[in-house]
Every structure is written in C-alpha cells, then in structure tokens.
CSV table of C-alpha atoms and ligand atoms in Angstrom, one decimal:
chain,number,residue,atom,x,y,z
A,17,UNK,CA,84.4,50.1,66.1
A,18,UNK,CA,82.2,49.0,62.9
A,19,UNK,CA,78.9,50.1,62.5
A,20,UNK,CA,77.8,47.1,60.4
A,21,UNK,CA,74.8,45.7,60.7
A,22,UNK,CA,76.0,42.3,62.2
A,23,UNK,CA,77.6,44.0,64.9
A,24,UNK,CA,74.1,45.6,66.2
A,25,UNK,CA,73.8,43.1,69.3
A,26,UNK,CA,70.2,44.4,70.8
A,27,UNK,CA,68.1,46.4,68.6
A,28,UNK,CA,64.6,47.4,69.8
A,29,UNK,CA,61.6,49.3,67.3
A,30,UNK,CA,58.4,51.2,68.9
A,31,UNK,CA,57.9,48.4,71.4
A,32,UNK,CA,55.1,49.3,73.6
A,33,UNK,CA,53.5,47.7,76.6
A,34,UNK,CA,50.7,48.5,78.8
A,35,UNK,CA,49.3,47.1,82.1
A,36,UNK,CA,45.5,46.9,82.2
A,37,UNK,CA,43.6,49.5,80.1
A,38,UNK,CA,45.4,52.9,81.8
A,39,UNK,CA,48.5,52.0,82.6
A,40,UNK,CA,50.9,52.8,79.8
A,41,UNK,CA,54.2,51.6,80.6
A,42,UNK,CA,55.9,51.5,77.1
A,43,UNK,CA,55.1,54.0,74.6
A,44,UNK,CA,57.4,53.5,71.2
A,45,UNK,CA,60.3,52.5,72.9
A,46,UNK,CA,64.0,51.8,70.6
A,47,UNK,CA,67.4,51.5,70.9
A,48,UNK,CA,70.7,49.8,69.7
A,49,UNK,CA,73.4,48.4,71.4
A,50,UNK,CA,76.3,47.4,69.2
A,51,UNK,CA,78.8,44.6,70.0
A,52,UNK,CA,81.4,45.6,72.8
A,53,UNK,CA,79.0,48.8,73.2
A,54,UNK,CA,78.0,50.0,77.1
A,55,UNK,CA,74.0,51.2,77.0
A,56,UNK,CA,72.3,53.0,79.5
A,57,UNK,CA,68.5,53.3,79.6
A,58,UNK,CA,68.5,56.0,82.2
A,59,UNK,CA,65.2,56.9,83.6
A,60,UNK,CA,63.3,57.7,87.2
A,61,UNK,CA,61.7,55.0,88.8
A,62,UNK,CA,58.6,53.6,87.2
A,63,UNK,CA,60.4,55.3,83.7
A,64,UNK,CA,60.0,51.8,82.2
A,65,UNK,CA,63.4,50.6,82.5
A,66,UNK,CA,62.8,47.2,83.9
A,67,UNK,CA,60.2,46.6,81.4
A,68,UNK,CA,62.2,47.0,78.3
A,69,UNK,CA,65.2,44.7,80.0
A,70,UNK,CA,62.5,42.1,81.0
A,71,UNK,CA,61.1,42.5,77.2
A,72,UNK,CA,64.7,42.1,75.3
A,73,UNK,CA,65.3,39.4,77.8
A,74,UNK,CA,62.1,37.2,76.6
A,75,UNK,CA,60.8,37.4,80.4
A,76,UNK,CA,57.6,39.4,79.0
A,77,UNK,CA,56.4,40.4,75.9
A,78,UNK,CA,55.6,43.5,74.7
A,79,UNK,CA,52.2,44.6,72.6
A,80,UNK,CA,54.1,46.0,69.2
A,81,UNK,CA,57.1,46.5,68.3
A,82,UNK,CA,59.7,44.0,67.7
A,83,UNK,CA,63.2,43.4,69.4
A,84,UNK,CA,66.4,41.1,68.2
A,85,UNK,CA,69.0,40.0,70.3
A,86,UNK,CA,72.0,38.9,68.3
A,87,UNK,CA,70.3,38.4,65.8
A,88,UNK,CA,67.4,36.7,67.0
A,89,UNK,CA,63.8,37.9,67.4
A,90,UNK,CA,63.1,38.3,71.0
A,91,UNK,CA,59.4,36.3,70.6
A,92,UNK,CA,59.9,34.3,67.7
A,93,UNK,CA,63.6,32.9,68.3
A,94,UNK,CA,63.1,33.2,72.5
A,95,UNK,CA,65.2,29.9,73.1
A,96,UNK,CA,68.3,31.3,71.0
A,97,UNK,CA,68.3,34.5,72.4
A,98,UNK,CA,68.2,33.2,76.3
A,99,UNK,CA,71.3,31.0,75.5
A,100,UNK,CA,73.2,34.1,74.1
A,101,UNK,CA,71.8,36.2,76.7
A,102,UNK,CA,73.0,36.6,80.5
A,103,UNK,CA,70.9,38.9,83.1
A,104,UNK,CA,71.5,40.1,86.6
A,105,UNK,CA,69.6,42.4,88.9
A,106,UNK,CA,66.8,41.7,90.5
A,107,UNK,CA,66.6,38.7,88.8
A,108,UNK,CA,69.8,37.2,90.2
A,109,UNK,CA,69.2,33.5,91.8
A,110,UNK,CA,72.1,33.3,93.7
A,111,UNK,CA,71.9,30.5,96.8
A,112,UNK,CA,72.8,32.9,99.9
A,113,UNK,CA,73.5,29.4,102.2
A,114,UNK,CA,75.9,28.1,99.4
A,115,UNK,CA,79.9,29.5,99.0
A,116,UNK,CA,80.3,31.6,96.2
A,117,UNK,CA,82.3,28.9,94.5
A,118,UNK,CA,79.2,26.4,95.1
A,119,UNK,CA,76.6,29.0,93.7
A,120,UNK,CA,78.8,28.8,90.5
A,121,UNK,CA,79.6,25.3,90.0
A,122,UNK,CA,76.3,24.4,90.6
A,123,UNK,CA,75.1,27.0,87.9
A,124,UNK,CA,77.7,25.8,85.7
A,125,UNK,CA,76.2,22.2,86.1
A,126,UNK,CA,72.6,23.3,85.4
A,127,UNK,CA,73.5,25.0,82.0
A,128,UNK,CA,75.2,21.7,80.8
A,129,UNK,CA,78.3,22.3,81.5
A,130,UNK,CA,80.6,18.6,82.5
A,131,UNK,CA,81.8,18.6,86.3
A,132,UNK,CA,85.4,19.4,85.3
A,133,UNK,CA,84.4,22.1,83.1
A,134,UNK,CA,81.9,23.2,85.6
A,135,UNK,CA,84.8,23.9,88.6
A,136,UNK,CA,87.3,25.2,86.0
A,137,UNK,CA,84.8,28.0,84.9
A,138,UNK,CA,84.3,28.8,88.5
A,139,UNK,CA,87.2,29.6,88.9
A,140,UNK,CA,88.0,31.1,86.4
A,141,UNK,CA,85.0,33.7,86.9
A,142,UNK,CA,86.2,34.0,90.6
A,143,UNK,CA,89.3,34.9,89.8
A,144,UNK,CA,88.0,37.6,87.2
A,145,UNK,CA,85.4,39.2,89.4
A,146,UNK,CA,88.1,39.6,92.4
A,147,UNK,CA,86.3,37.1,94.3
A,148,UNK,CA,88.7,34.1,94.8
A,149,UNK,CA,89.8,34.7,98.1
A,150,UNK,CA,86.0,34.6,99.0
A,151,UNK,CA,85.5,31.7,97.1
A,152,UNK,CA,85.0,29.3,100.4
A,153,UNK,CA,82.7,32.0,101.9
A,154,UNK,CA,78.6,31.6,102.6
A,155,UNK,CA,77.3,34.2,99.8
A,156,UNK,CA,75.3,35.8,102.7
A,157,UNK,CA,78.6,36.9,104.2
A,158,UNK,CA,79.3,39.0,100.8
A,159,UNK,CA,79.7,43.0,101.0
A,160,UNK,CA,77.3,44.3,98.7
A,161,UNK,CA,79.8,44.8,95.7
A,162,UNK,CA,80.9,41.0,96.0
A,163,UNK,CA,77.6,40.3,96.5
A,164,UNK,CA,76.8,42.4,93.2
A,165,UNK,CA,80.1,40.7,91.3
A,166,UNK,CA,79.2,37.2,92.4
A,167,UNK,CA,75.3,38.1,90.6
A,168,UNK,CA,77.0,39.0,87.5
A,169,UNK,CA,79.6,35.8,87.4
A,170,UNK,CA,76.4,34.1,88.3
A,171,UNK,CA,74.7,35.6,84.8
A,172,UNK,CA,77.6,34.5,82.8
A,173,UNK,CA,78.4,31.0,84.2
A,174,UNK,CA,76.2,29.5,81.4
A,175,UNK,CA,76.3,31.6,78.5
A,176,UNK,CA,79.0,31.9,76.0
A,177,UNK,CA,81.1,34.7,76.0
A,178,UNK,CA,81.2,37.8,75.2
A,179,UNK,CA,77.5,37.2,74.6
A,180,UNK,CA,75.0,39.9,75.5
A,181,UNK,CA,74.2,41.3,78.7
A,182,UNK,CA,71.4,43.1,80.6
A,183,UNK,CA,72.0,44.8,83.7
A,184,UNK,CA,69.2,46.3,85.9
A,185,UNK,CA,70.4,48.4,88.2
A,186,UNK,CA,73.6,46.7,89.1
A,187,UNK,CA,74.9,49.7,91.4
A,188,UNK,CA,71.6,50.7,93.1
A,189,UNK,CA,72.9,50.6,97.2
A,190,UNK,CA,76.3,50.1,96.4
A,191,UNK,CA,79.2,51.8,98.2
A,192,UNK,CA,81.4,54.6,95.9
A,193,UNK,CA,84.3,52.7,96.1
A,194,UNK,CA,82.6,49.3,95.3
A,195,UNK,CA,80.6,51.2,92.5
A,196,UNK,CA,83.9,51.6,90.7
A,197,UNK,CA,84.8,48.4,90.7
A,198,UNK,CA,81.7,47.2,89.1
A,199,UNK,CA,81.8,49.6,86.0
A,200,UNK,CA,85.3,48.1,85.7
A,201,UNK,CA,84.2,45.2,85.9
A,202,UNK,CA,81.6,45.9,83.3
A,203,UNK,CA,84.5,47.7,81.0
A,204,UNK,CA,86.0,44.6,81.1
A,205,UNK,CA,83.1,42.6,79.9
A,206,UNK,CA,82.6,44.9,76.9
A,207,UNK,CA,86.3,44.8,76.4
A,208,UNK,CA,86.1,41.4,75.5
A,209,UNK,CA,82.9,41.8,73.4
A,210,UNK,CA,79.9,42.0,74.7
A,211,UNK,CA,77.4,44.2,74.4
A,212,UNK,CA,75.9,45.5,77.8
A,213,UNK,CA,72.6,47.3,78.5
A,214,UNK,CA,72.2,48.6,81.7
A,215,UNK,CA,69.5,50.3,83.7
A,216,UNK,CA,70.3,53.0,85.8
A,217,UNK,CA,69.0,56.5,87.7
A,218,UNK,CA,72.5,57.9,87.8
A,219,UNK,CA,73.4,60.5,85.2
A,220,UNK,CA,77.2,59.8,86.6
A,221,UNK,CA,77.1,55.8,86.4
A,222,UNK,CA,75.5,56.6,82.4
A,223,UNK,CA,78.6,59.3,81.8
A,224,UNK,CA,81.3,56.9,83.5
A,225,UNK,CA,80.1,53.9,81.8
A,226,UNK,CA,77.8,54.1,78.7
A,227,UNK,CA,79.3,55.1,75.3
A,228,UNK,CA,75.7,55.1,74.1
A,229,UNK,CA,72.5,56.9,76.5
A,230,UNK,CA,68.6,56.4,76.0
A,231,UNK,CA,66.9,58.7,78.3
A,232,UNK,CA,63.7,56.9,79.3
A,233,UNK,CA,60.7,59.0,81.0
A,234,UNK,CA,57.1,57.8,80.8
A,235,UNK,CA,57.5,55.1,78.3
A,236,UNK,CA,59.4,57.6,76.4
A,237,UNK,CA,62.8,58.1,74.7
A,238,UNK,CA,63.2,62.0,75.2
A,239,UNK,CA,66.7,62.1,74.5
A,240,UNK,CA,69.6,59.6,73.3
A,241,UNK,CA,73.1,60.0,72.1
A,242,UNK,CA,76.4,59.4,74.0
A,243,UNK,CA,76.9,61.0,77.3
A,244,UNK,CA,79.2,63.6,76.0
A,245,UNK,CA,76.3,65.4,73.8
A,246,UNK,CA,73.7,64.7,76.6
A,247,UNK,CA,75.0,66.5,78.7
A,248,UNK,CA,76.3,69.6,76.5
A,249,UNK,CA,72.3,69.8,76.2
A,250,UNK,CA,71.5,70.3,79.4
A,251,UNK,CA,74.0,72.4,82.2
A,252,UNK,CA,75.6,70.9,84.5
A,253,UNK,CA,75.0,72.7,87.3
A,254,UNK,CA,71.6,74.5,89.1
A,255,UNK,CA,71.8,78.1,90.2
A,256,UNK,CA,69.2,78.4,93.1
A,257,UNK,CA,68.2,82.0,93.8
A,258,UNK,CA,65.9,82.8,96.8
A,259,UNK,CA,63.8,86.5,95.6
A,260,UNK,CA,63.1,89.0,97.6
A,261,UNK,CA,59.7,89.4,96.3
A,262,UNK,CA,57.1,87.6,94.6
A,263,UNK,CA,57.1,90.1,92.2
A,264,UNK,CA,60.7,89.3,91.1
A,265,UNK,CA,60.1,85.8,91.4
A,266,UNK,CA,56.8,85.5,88.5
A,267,UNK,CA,59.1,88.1,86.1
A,268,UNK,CA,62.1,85.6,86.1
A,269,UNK,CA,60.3,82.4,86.9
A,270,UNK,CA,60.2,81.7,82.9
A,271,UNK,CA,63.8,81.5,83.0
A,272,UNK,CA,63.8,78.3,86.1
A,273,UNK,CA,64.3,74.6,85.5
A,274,UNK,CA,63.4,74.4,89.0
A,275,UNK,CA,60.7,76.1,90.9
A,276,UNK,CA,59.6,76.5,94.3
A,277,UNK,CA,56.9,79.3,94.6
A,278,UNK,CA,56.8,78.4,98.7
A,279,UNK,CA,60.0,79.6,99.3
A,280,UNK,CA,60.5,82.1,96.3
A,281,UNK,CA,63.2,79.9,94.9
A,282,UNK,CA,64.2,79.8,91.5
A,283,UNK,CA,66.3,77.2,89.5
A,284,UNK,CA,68.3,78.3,87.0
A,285,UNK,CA,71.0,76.3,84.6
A,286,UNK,CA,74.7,77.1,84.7
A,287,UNK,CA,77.5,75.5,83.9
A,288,UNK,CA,79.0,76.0,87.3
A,289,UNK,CA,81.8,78.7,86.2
A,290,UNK,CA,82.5,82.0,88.4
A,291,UNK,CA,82.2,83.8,85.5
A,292,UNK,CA,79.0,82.5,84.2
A,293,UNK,CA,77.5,82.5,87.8
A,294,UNK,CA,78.8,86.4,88.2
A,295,UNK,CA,77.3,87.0,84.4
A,296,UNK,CA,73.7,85.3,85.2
A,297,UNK,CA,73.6,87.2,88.9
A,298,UNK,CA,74.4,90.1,87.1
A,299,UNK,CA,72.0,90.3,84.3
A,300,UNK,CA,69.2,88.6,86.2
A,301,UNK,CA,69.6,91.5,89.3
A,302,UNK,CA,71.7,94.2,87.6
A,303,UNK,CA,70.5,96.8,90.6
A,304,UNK,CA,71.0,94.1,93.5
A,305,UNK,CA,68.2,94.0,94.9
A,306,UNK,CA,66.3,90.8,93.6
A,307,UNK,CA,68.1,88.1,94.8
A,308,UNK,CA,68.9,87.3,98.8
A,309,UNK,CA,70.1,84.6,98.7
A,310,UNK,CA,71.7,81.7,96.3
A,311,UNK,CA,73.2,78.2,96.6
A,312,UNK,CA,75.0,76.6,93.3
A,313,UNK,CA,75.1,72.6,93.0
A,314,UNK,CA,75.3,70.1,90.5
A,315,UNK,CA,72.1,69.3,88.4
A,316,UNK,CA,70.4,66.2,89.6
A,317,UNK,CA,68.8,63.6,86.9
A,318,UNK,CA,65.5,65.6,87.4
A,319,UNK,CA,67.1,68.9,86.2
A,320,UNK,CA,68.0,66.8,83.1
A,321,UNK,CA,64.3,65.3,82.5
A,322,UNK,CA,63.1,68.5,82.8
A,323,UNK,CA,65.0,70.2,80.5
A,324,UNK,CA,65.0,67.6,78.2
A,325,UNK,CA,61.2,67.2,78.5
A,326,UNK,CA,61.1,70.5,78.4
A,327,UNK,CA,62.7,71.5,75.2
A,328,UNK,CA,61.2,68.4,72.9
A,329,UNK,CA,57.8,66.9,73.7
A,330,UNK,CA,56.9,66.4,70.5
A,331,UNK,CA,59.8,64.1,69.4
A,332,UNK,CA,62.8,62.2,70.9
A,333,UNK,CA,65.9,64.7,70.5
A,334,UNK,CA,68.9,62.8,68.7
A,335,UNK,CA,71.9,64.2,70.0
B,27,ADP,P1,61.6,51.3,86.1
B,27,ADP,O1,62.4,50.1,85.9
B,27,ADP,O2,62.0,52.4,85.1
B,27,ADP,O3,61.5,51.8,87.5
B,27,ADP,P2,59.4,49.6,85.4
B,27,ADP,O4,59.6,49.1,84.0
B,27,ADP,O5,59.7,48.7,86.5
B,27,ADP,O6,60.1,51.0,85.6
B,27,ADP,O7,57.8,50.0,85.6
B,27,ADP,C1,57.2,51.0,84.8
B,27,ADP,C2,55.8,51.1,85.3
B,27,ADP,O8,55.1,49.9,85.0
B,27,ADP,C3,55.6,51.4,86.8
B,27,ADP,O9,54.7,52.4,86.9
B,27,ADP,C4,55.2,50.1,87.3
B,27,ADP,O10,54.4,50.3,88.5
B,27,ADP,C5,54.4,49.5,86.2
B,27,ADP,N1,54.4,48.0,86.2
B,27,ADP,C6,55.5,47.2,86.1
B,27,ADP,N2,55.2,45.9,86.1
B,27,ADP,C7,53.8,45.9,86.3
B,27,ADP,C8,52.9,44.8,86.3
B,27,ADP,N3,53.2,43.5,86.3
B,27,ADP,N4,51.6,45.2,86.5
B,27,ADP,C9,51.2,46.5,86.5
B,27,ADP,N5,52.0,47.5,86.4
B,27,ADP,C10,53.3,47.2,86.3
C-alpha cells in the first residue's frame, strides 16, 4: 500500500476536548488512517473513544486541534466530509417496525438517491451483508449480528463508496460467531477501499482486525503501532502467584502488573510458555517456599494499559 499523502483518509493533530471546567475528555489526541486501512482506537470505557469518532464525524467539535477527512477539514469543510463519511454505532437510525429492505430503500431515498436506484442499492447491500433472505423481515426480528450488519448497510446506503467509515463499537454484545462475520464484513469494506476507524475495548477484535492500533486511555494516546508490535510490548499472558507471606509478597511486588495485597496475589507478565512459566517460578521462589499457589491466563486489556501506562507516561510510545 502507498504511503502518499493523498491516500491519508482521516488524520487527526492534538485535538482536545473538555466537558465543563474538570472534565478533560481529550488531551492531544492524533492519528491516521490511510485509504483501505482498518484503525482501532482501543480504549476502557470513558477512554475517549466516542468523542474522537463523534469529533472526525463533525457531530461535535473539539477545542484545538484540527482533523481532515478525505481531505476535508472536519469544521471548516463539515458538509463535504458528512457526504464522504458513513457512521454506525450508537448512532445507527435504523426503523425497528420497517423490513430491512424498507429501512434501506427509504435511506436510499432520503440521500437523493432516484426510486429505481434506491431498490437496486438495497439490494445490492442486502445481498453483501448476508441479509437477503431477511430482507422481508421486521428489523426488530434481527439477531444481533443482522441487526449489527443491517446498521452498517444502513451507514453506507448514501454515501459513495469506498468512502470513509467510523465504527463505534460495532461488536460490543455480539455473539463469537456473529463477531466474525462482522470483521469480515468490515475486511471486505477496506478491501474495496475504504478506510475504517473503529472503536473497540477488545485487544482481540484490534489484533484480528486493525492493521493500524491507537491505544487511547484518559484522553491519551499511550501507545500506537500495528497489533503485531503492540503486543510484542506487552506479554501475553498473566502469571498470578498467591504468597505465602506478606513478607514475600512486598519483596516481589515491584516485579507485578497486577496486584492484590487482600489476597497476597501477585501479577506477573509471561508469555504463557512452560518454559518461561517453570523459569519465572524458579527464579522468583528458587527454595519453594514463596509461592502456594498460581493460576496462568491470558492478559486482559487492563494488563496492557497498565503496562503500557506504566512504561511511558511521559510520551506516547511509537511502536
Ligand atoms: P469512550 O467512548 O472511550 O467510552 P467517551 O468519549 O464516550 O469514552 O467519553 C469520555 C468521557 O467523557 C467520559 O468520562 C464521559 O463521561 C465524558 N463525556 C462524554 N460526553 C459528555 C458530555 N456530553 N458531557 C459531559 N461529559 C461527557
């Protein structure tokens, strides 16, 4: 893929946004999204996700900082950038008592589009998203990944393709299975050109999808880089040792991601291998008498914060 300038689809620069006089939302926030590129902004609730989406999409504006979107600057070009722009999530304004069919010929016809035109877009959209033999269907009838794939046919109906798309959240409460089909679904979209940022709190839905990852916490970019290099940073699994004494527990403690003085527990980063858990056990209790007890699983997006947060709170960590 080119790395041109024209082919940078959303590019953002230290936007920053706050609510009232304490509440910092935004706090120097950039990124960019190239054309046919997946983003992620992956972040914890309240991380600032939605805000940055709502800002790119012209839905709010932000204090400083500027944003394009194809091009276009997000508060001085807003009309350009909603007709190259489609957005689903909680935004989505689908009609639950209409078919799915009649949600998106009557979306069609509200964007401009000619009757004809309007029903042959339909259907073409149904028949991309999987949903034609559901076509006929009430939307409220809808599993929650048709549901999900009817929101994002919804956000394209109007807008020229491939086009630019923001996503908030588009898997949150979705099944695994219909999960998958939706980051296909997605793949396919970028396949054909567009450039997609997405919101998510799922360090597997970034890894899966994303080629490019902004790790958002407080306002913050702590870490960005593809998912590959993220996650070489941080381990990719948790050791959890249960000490025998709270002696042991303050001498290793400095070593923990995680830590749980309650119950004498002890995170500590591994990268899930026999070896390396029989190495750390080893070196952390060479006499055996330390540790009780220990449990191994997979790091969870807060191990990652904090060891991201933890290594670089000075400056966001290119990786
Ligand atoms: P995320 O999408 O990462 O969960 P949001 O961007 O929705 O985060 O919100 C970030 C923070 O901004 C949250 O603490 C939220 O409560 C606050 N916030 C969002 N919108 C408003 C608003 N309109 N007024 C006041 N605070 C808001």
């Amino acid at each position: 893929m080119s790395t041109g300038t024209n082919d940078v689809m959303i590019e953002a620069h230290g936007l920053t946004k706050s609510y009232g006089r304490d509440t910092r939302v935004l706090d120097g926030v950039g990124l960019r999204v190239a054309r046919a590129g997946i983003h992620a902004l992956l972040g914890p609730n309240g991380a600032g996700k939605t805000t940055t989406v709502r800002i790119l999409a012209t839905l709010t504006t932000a204090d400083s900082g500027t944003a394009r979107v194809a091009g276009y600057d997000v508060v001085a070009d807003r009309r350009r950038v909603r007709r190259v722009i489609s957005l689903t999530g909680q935004f989505a304004a689908v009609d639950e008592t209409l078919t799915g069919e009649e949600n998106l010929r009557m979306m069609a016809r509200l964007s401009g589009l000619p009757r004809a035109r309007a029903r042959s877009r339909a259907g073409e959209l149904l028949e991309r998203f999987g949903l034609t033999d559901a076509a006929r269907r009430q939307a409220h009838t809808y599993s929650g990944g048709m549901r999900r794939r009817l929101d994002l046919a919804a956000g394209l109906v109007g807008s020229p393709e491939p086009g630019v798309l923001f996503l908030d959240e588009p898997t949150t409460g979705l099944d695994p299975r219909s999960r998958r089909e939706l980051w296909q679904v997605v793949r396919d979209l970028a396949g054909r050109g567009a450039a997609v940022l997405l919101t998510t709190q799922y360090l597997e839905e970034a890894d899966q999808l994303a080629d490019g990852v902004s790790v958002l916490t407080e306002g913050r970019v702590v870490a960005e880089g593809t998912p590959e290099a993220l996650k070489s940073r941080v381990s990719g699994h948790r050791l959890d040792l249960v000490l025998g004494s709270r002696e042991a527990y303050l001498r290793l403690a400095t070593r923990a991601v995680h830590h749980s003085p309650e119950t004498l527990t002890l995170g500590i980063p591994t990268d899930g291998t026999a070896a390396h858990v029989r190495s750390l056990l080893d070196e952390i209790d060479p006499h055996r008498t330390d540790v009780d007890r220990f449990s191994l699983h997979r790091a969870t997006l807060d191990d990652v914060f904090l060891a991201l947060t933890a290594e670089k709170k000075e400056a966001p960590a290119h990786v």
